[in-house]
Amino acid sequence: MTQLDDLSAYLVAGRVSSSAPEGQRTETEVRTVPQGIADGEEAERLGFRNVFLSERWNLKEAAVVLAAVGARTERVGLATGLVSPGRRHVLHMAAFGATMHAAFGPRFILGLGRGDSAHLRHEGLRTAGFDGICDYVDILRRLWRGEKVSYDGPAGRYEGIKLGDVYDGPAPQVWYGTFGMPRAAAAVARAFDGVILPPMMTPEATSGSVARLRKACEQINRDPASLRVVQCVVTAPDLGDEETRTLAHARAVTYLQAQQYGDALTAVNGWDPGPMHRLRTALEEVRQQAGDELVDTAFHRRELLEPARLVPDSWMDDSCAFGSASDCVTALGSYRDAGADEVATYGSTPGQNAALARLWAETKEPAISSV
């Protein structure tokens, strides 16, 4: 088996179902939790460095799914991508990380994100500011070291909390999901081990984010090389047009419709916001009928192919990896050239990226090892 040092994979990106429907037309039209767990096994077999799982409070509770993958694998890194600090008490989050390491060895990565305010507001929760997130991470690290922590500040109020029993080994790394704008870059440099840049950023946007992150590290005398940057990229190697558009354009609908996220995505890419505003207008009646603030929680991607026609093809061509496996390798290489230390395939399954992974290994021989 060839272990890739700079290629990882997301598992079951987006919504999942409890069962696959009859007459499913494509492999990724609907994915189930057991399929996602099997995908984690396949990712290890194919040599991927890490697997990432984005948490949803329905059928994708991160600790359960990642633990199942961990129980069936031996090497691949197990990463959340992402969970919100607002959704877990700091003791709960610390116990999650410590237990993952105790059960499966030191290969867990805690990927955090601020969370979408629309989701959290309806749950009675709130997004944290950057000071609160940085303090939250500091408390996690202190708990993992076995310290008793008393704290009163933007991350909450705690009196003498501790884990008691701790993992005897390295603590989990903590990464942050962000577009890498200046304030977020400063927080990352201060508190985090790595960065997860979201899908549908162009290589030029990646280059700009990496530059801001490196500058932020330098401003506090931190070695920029100590911060690992992974760029998520939607890949559709040798896939048909319908599946490709479902993975890319329909997924983009869910990103662009969300106020904060869509605005940030268009801004970081330098895209004209006009198509995004037209898309939001077209979705408003559908969204109201669904009774949900976000189409991402009301519809599966396959149900969004019609509004996805409003997403410019040029946006997807510039920010995703389409065509043959070789074409996709070339596209992913542009993100490594832009400064990303690692690329994570997104949307398609590890198995669908098998030929891509083999070609990637051939073109990245200095960065691979035989296991």
mmCIF file of C-alpha atoms in Angstrom:
data_model
loop_
_atom_site.group_PDB
_atom_site.id
_atom_site.type_symbol
_atom_site.label_atom_id
_atom_site.label_comp_id
_atom_site.label_asym_id
_atom_site.label_seq_id
_atom_site.Cartn_x
_atom_site.Cartn_y
_atom_site.Cartn_z
ATOM 1 C CA MET A 1 0.000 0.000 0.000
ATOM 2 C CA THR A 2 1.225 3.498 -0.821
ATOM 3 C CA GLN A 3 0.601 6.120 1.844
ATOM 4 C CA LEU A 4 -0.040 9.582 0.477
ATOM 5 C CA ASP A 5 1.253 12.445 2.583
ATOM 6 C CA ASP A 6 -0.754 15.193 0.935
ATOM 7 C CA LEU A 7 -4.045 13.698 -0.279
ATOM 8 C CA SER A 8 -7.043 13.151 1.997
ATOM 9 C CA ALA A 9 -10.779 12.580 1.573
ATOM 10 C CA TYR A 10 -14.097 13.771 2.949
ATOM 11 C CA LEU A 11 -16.601 11.059 3.798
ATOM 12 C CA VAL A 12 -20.303 11.321 2.867
ATOM 13 C CA ALA A 13 -20.201 15.069 2.284
ATOM 14 C CA GLY A 14 -23.553 16.757 2.802
ATOM 15 C CA ARG A 15 -26.755 15.061 3.929
ATOM 16 C CA VAL A 16 -27.086 11.296 4.364
ATOM 17 C CA SER A 17 -30.065 8.910 4.458
ATOM 18 C CA SER A 18 -30.840 5.896 6.618
ATOM 19 C CA SER A 19 -31.253 3.753 3.500
ATOM 20 C CA ALA A 20 -30.584 3.961 -0.219
ATOM 21 C CA PRO A 21 -33.689 4.388 -2.399
ATOM 22 C CA GLU A 22 -34.648 1.993 -5.149
ATOM 23 C CA GLY A 23 -33.616 3.086 -8.612
ATOM 24 C CA GLN A 24 -30.705 5.229 -7.441
ATOM 25 C CA ARG A 25 -29.086 6.581 -10.598
ATOM 26 C CA THR A 26 -25.586 7.453 -9.368
ATOM 27 C CA GLU A 27 -23.306 6.295 -6.590
ATOM 28 C CA THR A 28 -23.429 9.616 -4.733
ATOM 29 C CA GLU A 29 -27.071 10.512 -5.335
ATOM 30 C CA VAL A 30 -27.813 9.246 -1.820
ATOM 31 C CA ARG A 31 -25.265 7.982 0.704
ATOM 32 C CA THR A 32 -25.878 6.135 3.956
ATOM 33 C CA VAL A 33 -23.916 6.008 7.191
ATOM 34 C CA PRO A 34 -22.726 2.399 6.644
ATOM 35 C CA GLN A 35 -21.496 3.413 3.202
ATOM 36 C CA GLY A 36 -19.607 6.302 4.765
ATOM 37 C CA ILE A 37 -17.930 3.959 7.238
ATOM 38 C CA ALA A 38 -16.961 1.613 4.395
ATOM 39 C CA ASP A 39 -15.620 4.635 2.508
ATOM 40 C CA GLY A 40 -13.298 5.285 5.451
ATOM 41 C CA GLU A 41 -11.931 1.759 5.172
ATOM 42 C CA GLU A 42 -11.423 2.184 1.447
ATOM 43 C CA ALA A 43 -9.679 5.519 1.959
ATOM 44 C CA GLU A 44 -7.092 3.783 4.146
ATOM 45 C CA ARG A 45 -6.643 0.994 1.611
ATOM 46 C CA LEU A 46 -6.072 3.552 -1.143
ATOM 47 C CA GLY A 47 -3.473 5.398 0.928
ATOM 48 C CA PHE A 48 -5.301 8.632 1.793
ATOM 49 C CA ARG A 49 -3.681 10.525 4.655
ATOM 50 C CA ASN A 50 -6.809 11.615 6.559
ATOM 51 C CA VAL A 51 -10.564 11.242 6.347
ATOM 52 C CA PHE A 52 -12.768 14.172 7.311
ATOM 53 C CA LEU A 53 -16.386 14.090 8.437
ATOM 54 C CA SER A 54 -18.666 17.123 8.636
ATOM 55 C CA GLU A 55 -21.067 16.746 11.547
ATOM 56 C CA ARG A 56 -24.830 17.127 11.324
ATOM 57 C CA TRP A 57 -27.192 16.689 14.239
ATOM 58 C CA ASN A 58 -29.246 13.964 12.617
ATOM 59 C CA LEU A 59 -27.597 10.862 11.114
ATOM 60 C CA LYS A 60 -24.015 12.222 11.131
ATOM 61 C CA GLU A 61 -22.988 12.568 14.765
ATOM 62 C CA ALA A 62 -19.233 12.799 14.337
ATOM 63 C CA ALA A 63 -18.057 10.774 17.325
ATOM 64 C CA VAL A 64 -20.152 7.753 16.342
ATOM 65 C CA VAL A 65 -19.183 7.691 12.670
ATOM 66 C CA LEU A 66 -15.490 8.420 13.183
ATOM 67 C CA ALA A 67 -15.262 5.835 15.949
ATOM 68 C CA ALA A 68 -16.746 3.247 13.597
ATOM 69 C CA VAL A 69 -14.153 4.138 10.969
ATOM 70 C CA GLY A 70 -11.433 4.038 13.600
ATOM 71 C CA ALA A 71 -12.470 0.554 14.724
ATOM 72 C CA ARG A 72 -12.103 -0.747 11.159
ATOM 73 C CA THR A 73 -8.826 0.972 10.256
ATOM 74 C CA GLU A 74 -5.302 1.192 11.647
ATOM 75 C CA ARG A 75 -3.517 4.173 10.116
ATOM 76 C CA VAL A 76 -5.704 6.797 8.453
ATOM 77 C CA GLY A 77 -6.193 10.054 10.338
ATOM 78 C CA LEU A 78 -9.703 10.617 11.742
ATOM 79 C CA ALA A 79 -10.797 14.234 11.544
ATOM 80 C CA THR A 80 -13.896 16.267 12.219
ATOM 81 C CA GLY A 81 -14.490 18.775 9.509
ATOM 82 C CA LEU A 82 -16.177 20.549 11.144
ATOM 83 C CA VAL A 83 -17.846 20.655 14.564
ATOM 84 C CA SER A 84 -18.887 23.830 16.349
ATOM 85 C CA PRO A 85 -17.681 24.669 19.874
ATOM 86 C CA GLY A 86 -21.202 25.949 20.514
ATOM 87 C CA ARG A 87 -22.567 22.425 20.182
ATOM 88 C CA ARG A 88 -20.348 20.750 22.784
ATOM 89 C CA HIS A 89 -19.446 21.695 26.324
ATOM 90 C CA VAL A 90 -15.677 21.979 26.515
ATOM 91 C CA LEU A 91 -15.472 18.910 28.801
ATOM 92 C CA HIS A 92 -17.526 16.919 26.308
ATOM 93 C CA MET A 93 -15.247 17.982 23.451
ATOM 94 C CA ALA A 94 -12.111 17.213 25.467
ATOM 95 C CA ALA A 95 -13.471 13.767 26.345
ATOM 96 C CA PHE A 96 -14.277 13.148 22.665
ATOM 97 C CA GLY A 97 -10.678 13.828 21.625
ATOM 98 C CA ALA A 98 -9.093 11.963 24.526
ATOM 99 C CA THR A 99 -11.307 8.915 24.017
ATOM 100 C CA MET A 100 -10.579 8.794 20.274
ATOM 101 C CA HIS A 101 -6.840 8.698 21.013
ATOM 102 C CA ALA A 102 -7.251 6.145 23.794
ATOM 103 C CA ALA A 103 -9.327 3.871 21.545
ATOM 104 C CA PHE A 104 -7.551 4.193 18.195
ATOM 105 C CA GLY A 105 -4.136 5.709 18.849
ATOM 106 C CA PRO A 106 -3.009 9.284 18.261
ATOM 107 C CA ARG A 107 -4.632 9.880 14.893
ATOM 108 C CA PHE A 108 -7.610 12.083 15.746
ATOM 109 C CA ILE A 109 -7.782 15.681 14.481
ATOM 110 C CA LEU A 110 -10.371 18.013 15.965
ATOM 111 C CA GLY A 111 -11.558 20.323 13.221
ATOM 112 C CA LEU A 112 -13.541 23.251 14.624
ATOM 113 C CA GLY A 113 -15.645 25.924 12.955
ATOM 114 C CA ARG A 114 -17.678 28.843 14.240
ATOM 115 C CA GLY A 115 -20.882 27.338 12.899
ATOM 116 C CA ASP A 116 -23.632 28.942 10.866
ATOM 117 C CA SER A 117 -25.616 31.417 12.951
ATOM 118 C CA ALA A 118 -28.906 30.332 11.308
ATOM 119 C CA HIS A 119 -28.407 26.710 12.423
ATOM 120 C CA LEU A 120 -27.258 27.579 15.925
ATOM 121 C CA ARG A 121 -29.893 30.238 16.552
ATOM 122 C CA HIS A 122 -32.719 27.751 16.037
ATOM 123 C CA GLU A 123 -30.966 25.331 18.405
ATOM 124 C CA GLY A 124 -30.777 27.922 21.170
ATOM 125 C CA LEU A 125 -27.032 28.214 20.642
ATOM 126 C CA ARG A 126 -24.793 30.944 19.288
ATOM 127 C CA THR A 127 -21.614 31.354 17.312
ATOM 128 C CA ALA A 128 -18.505 32.266 19.266
ATOM 129 C CA GLY A 129 -16.216 35.193 18.577
ATOM 130 C CA PHE A 130 -12.573 34.601 17.780
ATOM 131 C CA ASP A 131 -11.417 35.334 21.348
ATOM 132 C CA GLY A 132 -13.909 32.790 22.656
ATOM 133 C CA ILE A 133 -12.820 30.142 20.161
ATOM 134 C CA CYS A 134 -9.136 30.653 20.958
ATOM 135 C CA ASP A 135 -9.829 30.404 24.685
ATOM 136 C CA TYR A 136 -11.938 27.291 24.090
ATOM 137 C CA VAL A 137 -8.977 25.638 22.350
ATOM 138 C CA ASP A 138 -6.633 26.673 25.166
ATOM 139 C CA ILE A 139 -8.981 25.103 27.727
ATOM 140 C CA LEU A 140 -9.084 21.898 25.656
ATOM 141 C CA ARG A 141 -5.303 21.680 25.613
ATOM 142 C CA ARG A 142 -5.087 22.269 29.365
ATOM 143 C CA LEU A 143 -7.668 19.561 30.027
ATOM 144 C CA TRP A 144 -5.779 17.120 27.797
ATOM 145 C CA ARG A 145 -2.631 17.871 29.829
ATOM 146 C CA GLY A 146 -4.496 16.848 32.984
ATOM 147 C CA GLU A 147 -4.872 20.333 34.428
ATOM 148 C CA LYS A 148 -7.737 21.582 36.574
ATOM 149 C CA VAL A 149 -9.194 24.637 34.841
ATOM 150 C CA SER A 150 -11.014 27.631 36.259
ATOM 151 C CA TYR A 151 -12.040 30.233 33.715
ATOM 152 C CA ASP A 152 -14.469 33.109 33.270
ATOM 153 C CA GLY A 153 -14.471 34.761 29.860
ATOM 154 C CA PRO A 154 -15.803 34.677 26.304
ATOM 155 C CA ALA A 155 -15.609 30.854 26.185
ATOM 156 C CA GLY A 156 -17.871 30.462 29.237
ATOM 157 C CA ARG A 157 -17.497 30.110 32.975
ATOM 158 C CA TYR A 158 -15.921 27.026 34.548
ATOM 159 C CA GLU A 159 -14.803 26.285 38.095
ATOM 160 C CA GLY A 160 -12.166 23.619 38.636
ATOM 161 C CA ILE A 161 -13.114 21.399 35.692
ATOM 162 C CA LYS A 162 -10.854 18.497 34.763
ATOM 163 C CA LEU A 163 -10.851 15.215 32.888
ATOM 164 C CA GLY A 164 -9.262 13.248 35.698
ATOM 165 C CA ASP A 165 -8.245 10.321 33.501
ATOM 166 C CA VAL A 166 -6.228 11.491 30.508
ATOM 167 C CA TYR A 167 -4.614 9.884 27.467
ATOM 168 C CA ASP A 168 -0.936 9.081 28.051
ATOM 169 C CA GLY A 169 0.411 10.337 24.744
ATOM 170 C CA PRO A 170 0.219 13.272 22.340
ATOM 171 C CA ALA A 171 -2.900 15.414 22.445
ATOM 172 C CA PRO A 172 -5.125 15.724 19.386
ATOM 173 C CA GLN A 173 -4.261 18.417 16.908
ATOM 174 C CA VAL A 174 -6.855 21.166 16.611
ATOM 175 C CA TRP A 175 -7.585 22.694 13.198
ATOM 176 C CA TYR A 176 -9.907 25.488 12.148
ATOM 177 C CA GLY A 177 -12.222 25.725 9.153
ATOM 178 C CA THR A 178 -12.043 29.159 7.568
ATOM 179 C CA PHE A 179 -11.655 31.194 4.398
ATOM 180 C CA GLY A 180 -8.522 32.657 5.982
ATOM 181 C CA MET A 181 -9.534 36.298 6.084
ATOM 182 C CA PRO A 182 -7.374 38.582 8.278
ATOM 183 C CA ARG A 183 -9.199 38.266 11.636
ATOM 184 C CA ALA A 184 -9.600 34.513 11.278
ATOM 185 C CA ALA A 185 -5.975 34.176 10.164
ATOM 186 C CA ALA A 186 -4.841 35.962 13.325
ATOM 187 C CA ALA A 187 -6.898 33.584 15.477
ATOM 188 C CA VAL A 188 -5.523 30.559 13.629
ATOM 189 C CA ALA A 189 -1.927 31.705 14.104
ATOM 190 C CA ARG A 190 -2.585 32.182 17.803
ATOM 191 C CA ALA A 191 -4.351 28.937 18.661
ATOM 192 C CA PHE A 192 -4.489 26.254 15.955
ATOM 193 C CA ASP A 193 -2.317 23.514 14.470
ATOM 194 C CA GLY A 194 -3.885 23.547 11.019
ATOM 195 C CA VAL A 195 -6.490 25.041 8.713
ATOM 196 C CA ILE A 196 -9.261 23.497 6.604
ATOM 197 C CA LEU A 197 -10.056 25.727 3.625
ATOM 198 C CA PRO A 198 -13.583 24.994 2.320
ATOM 199 C CA PRO A 199 -14.568 23.632 -1.089
ATOM 200 C CA MET A 200 -15.160 25.838 -4.131
ATOM 201 C CA MET A 201 -12.276 28.188 -3.544
ATOM 202 C CA THR A 202 -10.238 28.875 -6.660
ATOM 203 C CA PRO A 203 -6.461 28.303 -6.585
ATOM 204 C CA GLU A 204 -6.054 32.082 -6.599
ATOM 205 C CA ALA A 205 -8.265 32.329 -3.516
ATOM 206 C CA THR A 206 -6.239 29.575 -1.858
ATOM 207 C CA SER A 207 -3.031 31.460 -2.595
ATOM 208 C CA GLY A 208 -4.457 34.594 -1.001
ATOM 209 C CA SER A 209 -5.602 32.714 2.095
ATOM 210 C CA VAL A 210 -2.264 30.971 2.497
ATOM 211 C CA ALA A 211 -0.474 34.332 2.229
ATOM 212 C CA ARG A 212 -2.687 35.840 4.950
ATOM 213 C CA LEU A 213 -2.188 32.829 7.206
ATOM 214 C CA ARG A 214 1.569 32.915 6.797
ATOM 215 C CA LYS A 215 1.651 36.644 7.462
ATOM 216 C CA ALA A 216 -0.391 36.187 10.627
ATOM 217 C CA CYS A 217 2.073 33.555 11.850
ATOM 218 C CA GLU A 218 5.045 35.770 11.107
ATOM 219 C CA GLN A 219 3.461 38.670 12.988
ATOM 220 C CA ILE A 220 3.559 36.667 16.232
ATOM 221 C CA ASN A 221 6.953 35.074 15.482
ATOM 222 C CA ARG A 222 5.438 31.687 14.721
ATOM 223 C CA ASP A 223 7.023 29.558 12.007
ATOM 224 C CA PRO A 224 4.446 29.518 9.167
ATOM 225 C CA ALA A 225 5.559 25.982 8.325
ATOM 226 C CA SER A 226 4.155 24.825 11.690
ATOM 227 C CA LEU A 227 0.627 25.504 10.398
ATOM 228 C CA ARG A 228 -0.718 22.807 8.079
ATOM 229 C CA VAL A 229 -3.159 23.971 5.409
ATOM 230 C CA VAL A 230 -5.577 21.548 3.729
ATOM 231 C CA GLN A 231 -7.738 22.650 0.806
ATOM 232 C CA CYS A 232 -11.000 20.802 0.156
ATOM 233 C CA VAL A 233 -11.821 20.370 -3.544
ATOM 234 C CA VAL A 234 -14.915 18.886 -5.179
ATOM 235 C CA THR A 235 -13.676 16.110 -7.478
ATOM 236 C CA ALA A 236 -15.633 14.278 -10.171
ATOM 237 C CA PRO A 237 -13.093 12.081 -11.989
ATOM 238 C CA ASP A 238 -14.608 10.356 -15.013
ATOM 239 C CA LEU A 239 -18.133 10.883 -13.671
ATOM 240 C CA GLY A 240 -21.211 11.573 -15.773
ATOM 241 C CA ASP A 241 -22.673 15.023 -16.229
ATOM 242 C CA GLU A 242 -25.633 14.546 -13.874
ATOM 243 C CA GLU A 243 -23.496 13.259 -11.015
ATOM 244 C CA THR A 244 -20.888 15.956 -11.604
ATOM 245 C CA ARG A 245 -23.492 18.729 -11.532
ATOM 246 C CA THR A 246 -25.079 17.232 -8.416
ATOM 247 C CA LEU A 247 -21.725 17.164 -6.618
ATOM 248 C CA ALA A 248 -20.709 20.651 -7.737
ATOM 249 C CA HIS A 249 -23.482 22.963 -8.907
ATOM 250 C CA ALA A 250 -26.199 21.592 -6.607
ATOM 251 C CA ARG A 251 -23.823 21.660 -3.645
ATOM 252 C CA ALA A 252 -22.927 25.246 -4.538
ATOM 253 C CA VAL A 253 -26.631 26.123 -4.267
ATOM 254 C CA THR A 254 -26.549 25.229 -0.558
ATOM 255 C CA TYR A 255 -23.417 27.304 0.003
ATOM 256 C CA LEU A 256 -24.542 30.368 -1.936
ATOM 257 C CA GLN A 257 -28.040 30.466 -0.435
ATOM 258 C CA ALA A 258 -26.652 30.713 3.110
ATOM 259 C CA GLN A 259 -26.210 34.436 3.784
ATOM 260 C CA GLN A 260 -22.886 34.503 5.625
ATOM 261 C CA TYR A 261 -21.284 31.592 3.823
ATOM 262 C CA GLY A 262 -22.362 32.592 0.327
ATOM 263 C CA ASP A 263 -21.222 36.172 0.788
ATOM 264 C CA ALA A 264 -17.827 34.985 2.043
ATOM 265 C CA LEU A 265 -17.400 32.470 -0.787
ATOM 266 C CA THR A 266 -18.107 34.991 -3.532
ATOM 267 C CA ALA A 267 -15.892 37.570 -1.860
ATOM 268 C CA VAL A 268 -12.858 35.328 -1.402
ATOM 269 C CA ASN A 269 -13.103 34.193 -5.033
ATOM 270 C CA GLY A 270 -13.692 37.680 -6.395
ATOM 271 C CA TRP A 271 -16.927 36.536 -8.065
ATOM 272 C CA ASP A 272 -19.637 38.921 -9.199
ATOM 273 C CA PRO A 273 -22.381 38.493 -6.562
ATOM 274 C CA GLY A 274 -25.137 38.999 -9.132
ATOM 275 C CA PRO A 275 -25.687 35.293 -9.903
ATOM 276 C CA MET A 276 -25.783 34.530 -6.173
ATOM 277 C CA HIS A 277 -28.474 37.142 -5.572
ATOM 278 C CA ARG A 278 -30.536 35.836 -8.490
ATOM 279 C CA LEU A 279 -30.219 32.327 -7.099
ATOM 280 C CA ARG A 280 -31.393 33.442 -3.662
ATOM 281 C CA THR A 281 -34.397 35.190 -5.165
ATOM 282 C CA ALA A 282 -35.323 32.078 -7.139
ATOM 283 C CA LEU A 283 -35.013 29.920 -4.014
ATOM 284 C CA GLU A 284 -37.054 32.127 -1.705
ATOM 285 C CA GLU A 285 -40.455 30.671 -2.516
ATOM 286 C CA VAL A 286 -39.109 27.111 -2.372
ATOM 287 C CA ARG A 287 -37.423 27.823 0.950
ATOM 288 C CA GLN A 288 -40.587 29.295 2.467
ATOM 289 C CA GLN A 289 -42.662 26.334 1.316
ATOM 290 C CA ALA A 290 -40.158 24.006 2.961
ATOM 291 C CA GLY A 291 -40.410 25.999 6.181
ATOM 292 C CA ASP A 292 -36.633 26.022 6.600
ATOM 293 C CA GLU A 293 -34.215 28.910 6.643
ATOM 294 C CA LEU A 294 -31.579 26.960 4.715
ATOM 295 C CA VAL A 295 -32.142 24.800 1.629
ATOM 296 C CA ASP A 296 -29.220 22.664 2.819
ATOM 297 C CA THR A 297 -31.362 21.236 5.611
ATOM 298 C CA ALA A 298 -34.566 21.035 3.566
ATOM 299 C CA PHE A 299 -33.372 19.291 0.396
ATOM 300 C CA HIS A 300 -30.873 16.724 -0.781
ATOM 301 C CA ARG A 301 -28.509 17.805 -3.540
ATOM 302 C CA ARG A 302 -30.343 15.753 -6.160
ATOM 303 C CA GLU A 303 -33.442 17.871 -5.496
ATOM 304 C CA LEU A 304 -31.594 21.098 -6.297
ATOM 305 C CA LEU A 305 -30.490 20.411 -9.863
ATOM 306 C CA GLU A 306 -33.029 22.841 -11.333
ATOM 307 C CA PRO A 307 -31.930 25.918 -9.322
ATOM 308 C CA ALA A 308 -28.353 24.720 -9.819
ATOM 309 C CA ARG A 309 -28.702 25.873 -13.436
ATOM 310 C CA LEU A 310 -28.286 29.399 -12.058
ATOM 311 C CA VAL A 311 -24.779 28.610 -10.777
ATOM 312 C CA PRO A 312 -22.296 29.738 -13.459
ATOM 313 C CA ASP A 313 -20.379 26.857 -15.024
ATOM 314 C CA SER A 314 -17.263 29.025 -15.001
ATOM 315 C CA TRP A 315 -17.383 29.236 -11.204
ATOM 316 C CA MET A 316 -17.407 25.465 -10.887
ATOM 317 C CA ASP A 317 -14.785 24.921 -13.597
ATOM 318 C CA ASP A 318 -12.459 27.322 -11.779
ATOM 319 C CA SER A 319 -12.959 25.891 -8.283
ATOM 320 C CA CYS A 320 -13.515 22.135 -8.743
ATOM 321 C CA ALA A 321 -11.729 19.202 -10.409
ATOM 322 C CA PHE A 322 -13.609 17.722 -13.389
ATOM 323 C CA GLY A 323 -12.838 15.533 -16.375
ATOM 324 C CA SER A 324 -10.528 12.524 -16.440
ATOM 325 C CA ALA A 325 -8.575 11.364 -13.422
ATOM 326 C CA SER A 326 -5.512 12.932 -15.027
ATOM 327 C CA ASP A 327 -7.359 16.239 -15.471
ATOM 328 C CA CYS A 328 -8.356 16.130 -11.815
ATOM 329 C CA VAL A 329 -4.774 15.497 -10.708
ATOM 330 C CA THR A 330 -3.707 18.565 -12.668
ATOM 331 C CA ALA A 331 -6.448 20.632 -11.042
ATOM 332 C CA LEU A 332 -5.525 19.447 -7.540
ATOM 333 C CA GLY A 333 -1.875 20.169 -8.264
ATOM 334 C CA SER A 334 -2.757 23.816 -8.792
ATOM 335 C CA TYR A 335 -3.880 23.987 -5.147
ATOM 336 C CA ARG A 336 -0.607 22.499 -3.954
ATOM 337 C CA ASP A 337 1.169 25.073 -6.131
ATOM 338 C CA ALA A 338 -0.968 27.756 -4.464
ATOM 339 C CA GLY A 339 0.490 26.814 -1.077
ATOM 340 C CA ALA A 340 -1.839 24.145 0.349
ATOM 341 C CA ASP A 341 0.084 21.416 2.180
ATOM 342 C CA GLU A 342 -2.658 18.878 1.579
ATOM 343 C CA VAL A 343 -5.717 18.493 -0.639
ATOM 344 C CA ALA A 344 -8.914 16.716 0.429
ATOM 345 C CA THR A 345 -11.286 15.301 -2.176
ATOM 346 C CA TYR A 346 -14.875 16.326 -1.509
ATOM 347 C CA GLY A 347 -18.269 15.063 -2.690
ATOM 348 C CA SER A 348 -17.158 11.981 -4.600
ATOM 349 C CA THR A 349 -16.229 8.806 -2.713
ATOM 350 C CA PRO A 350 -12.678 7.580 -2.047
ATOM 351 C CA GLY A 351 -13.388 4.665 -4.401
ATOM 352 C CA GLN A 352 -14.417 7.037 -7.175
ATOM 353 C CA ASN A 353 -11.063 8.761 -6.648
ATOM 354 C CA ALA A 354 -9.011 5.546 -6.766
ATOM 355 C CA ALA A 355 -7.501 6.234 -10.206
ATOM 356 C CA LEU A 356 -6.871 9.833 -9.180
ATOM 357 C CA ALA A 357 -5.026 8.646 -6.055
ATOM 358 C CA ARG A 358 -2.848 6.286 -8.094
ATOM 359 C CA LEU A 359 -1.916 9.035 -10.530
ATOM 360 C CA TRP A 360 -1.333 11.445 -7.664
ATOM 361 C CA ALA A 361 1.098 8.960 -6.101
ATOM 362 C CA GLU A 362 2.985 8.675 -9.388
ATOM 363 C CA THR A 363 3.379 12.430 -9.716
ATOM 364 C CA LYS A 364 4.195 13.038 -6.041
ATOM 365 C CA GLU A 365 6.829 10.358 -5.415
ATOM 366 C CA PRO A 366 8.936 12.463 -3.012
ATOM 367 C CA ALA A 367 5.820 12.852 -0.790
ATOM 368 C CA ILE A 368 4.804 9.191 -0.491
ATOM 369 C CA SER A 369 5.987 6.160 1.407
ATOM 370 C CA SER A 370 5.320 2.461 1.089
ATOM 371 C CA VAL A 371 3.603 0.856 4.046
#
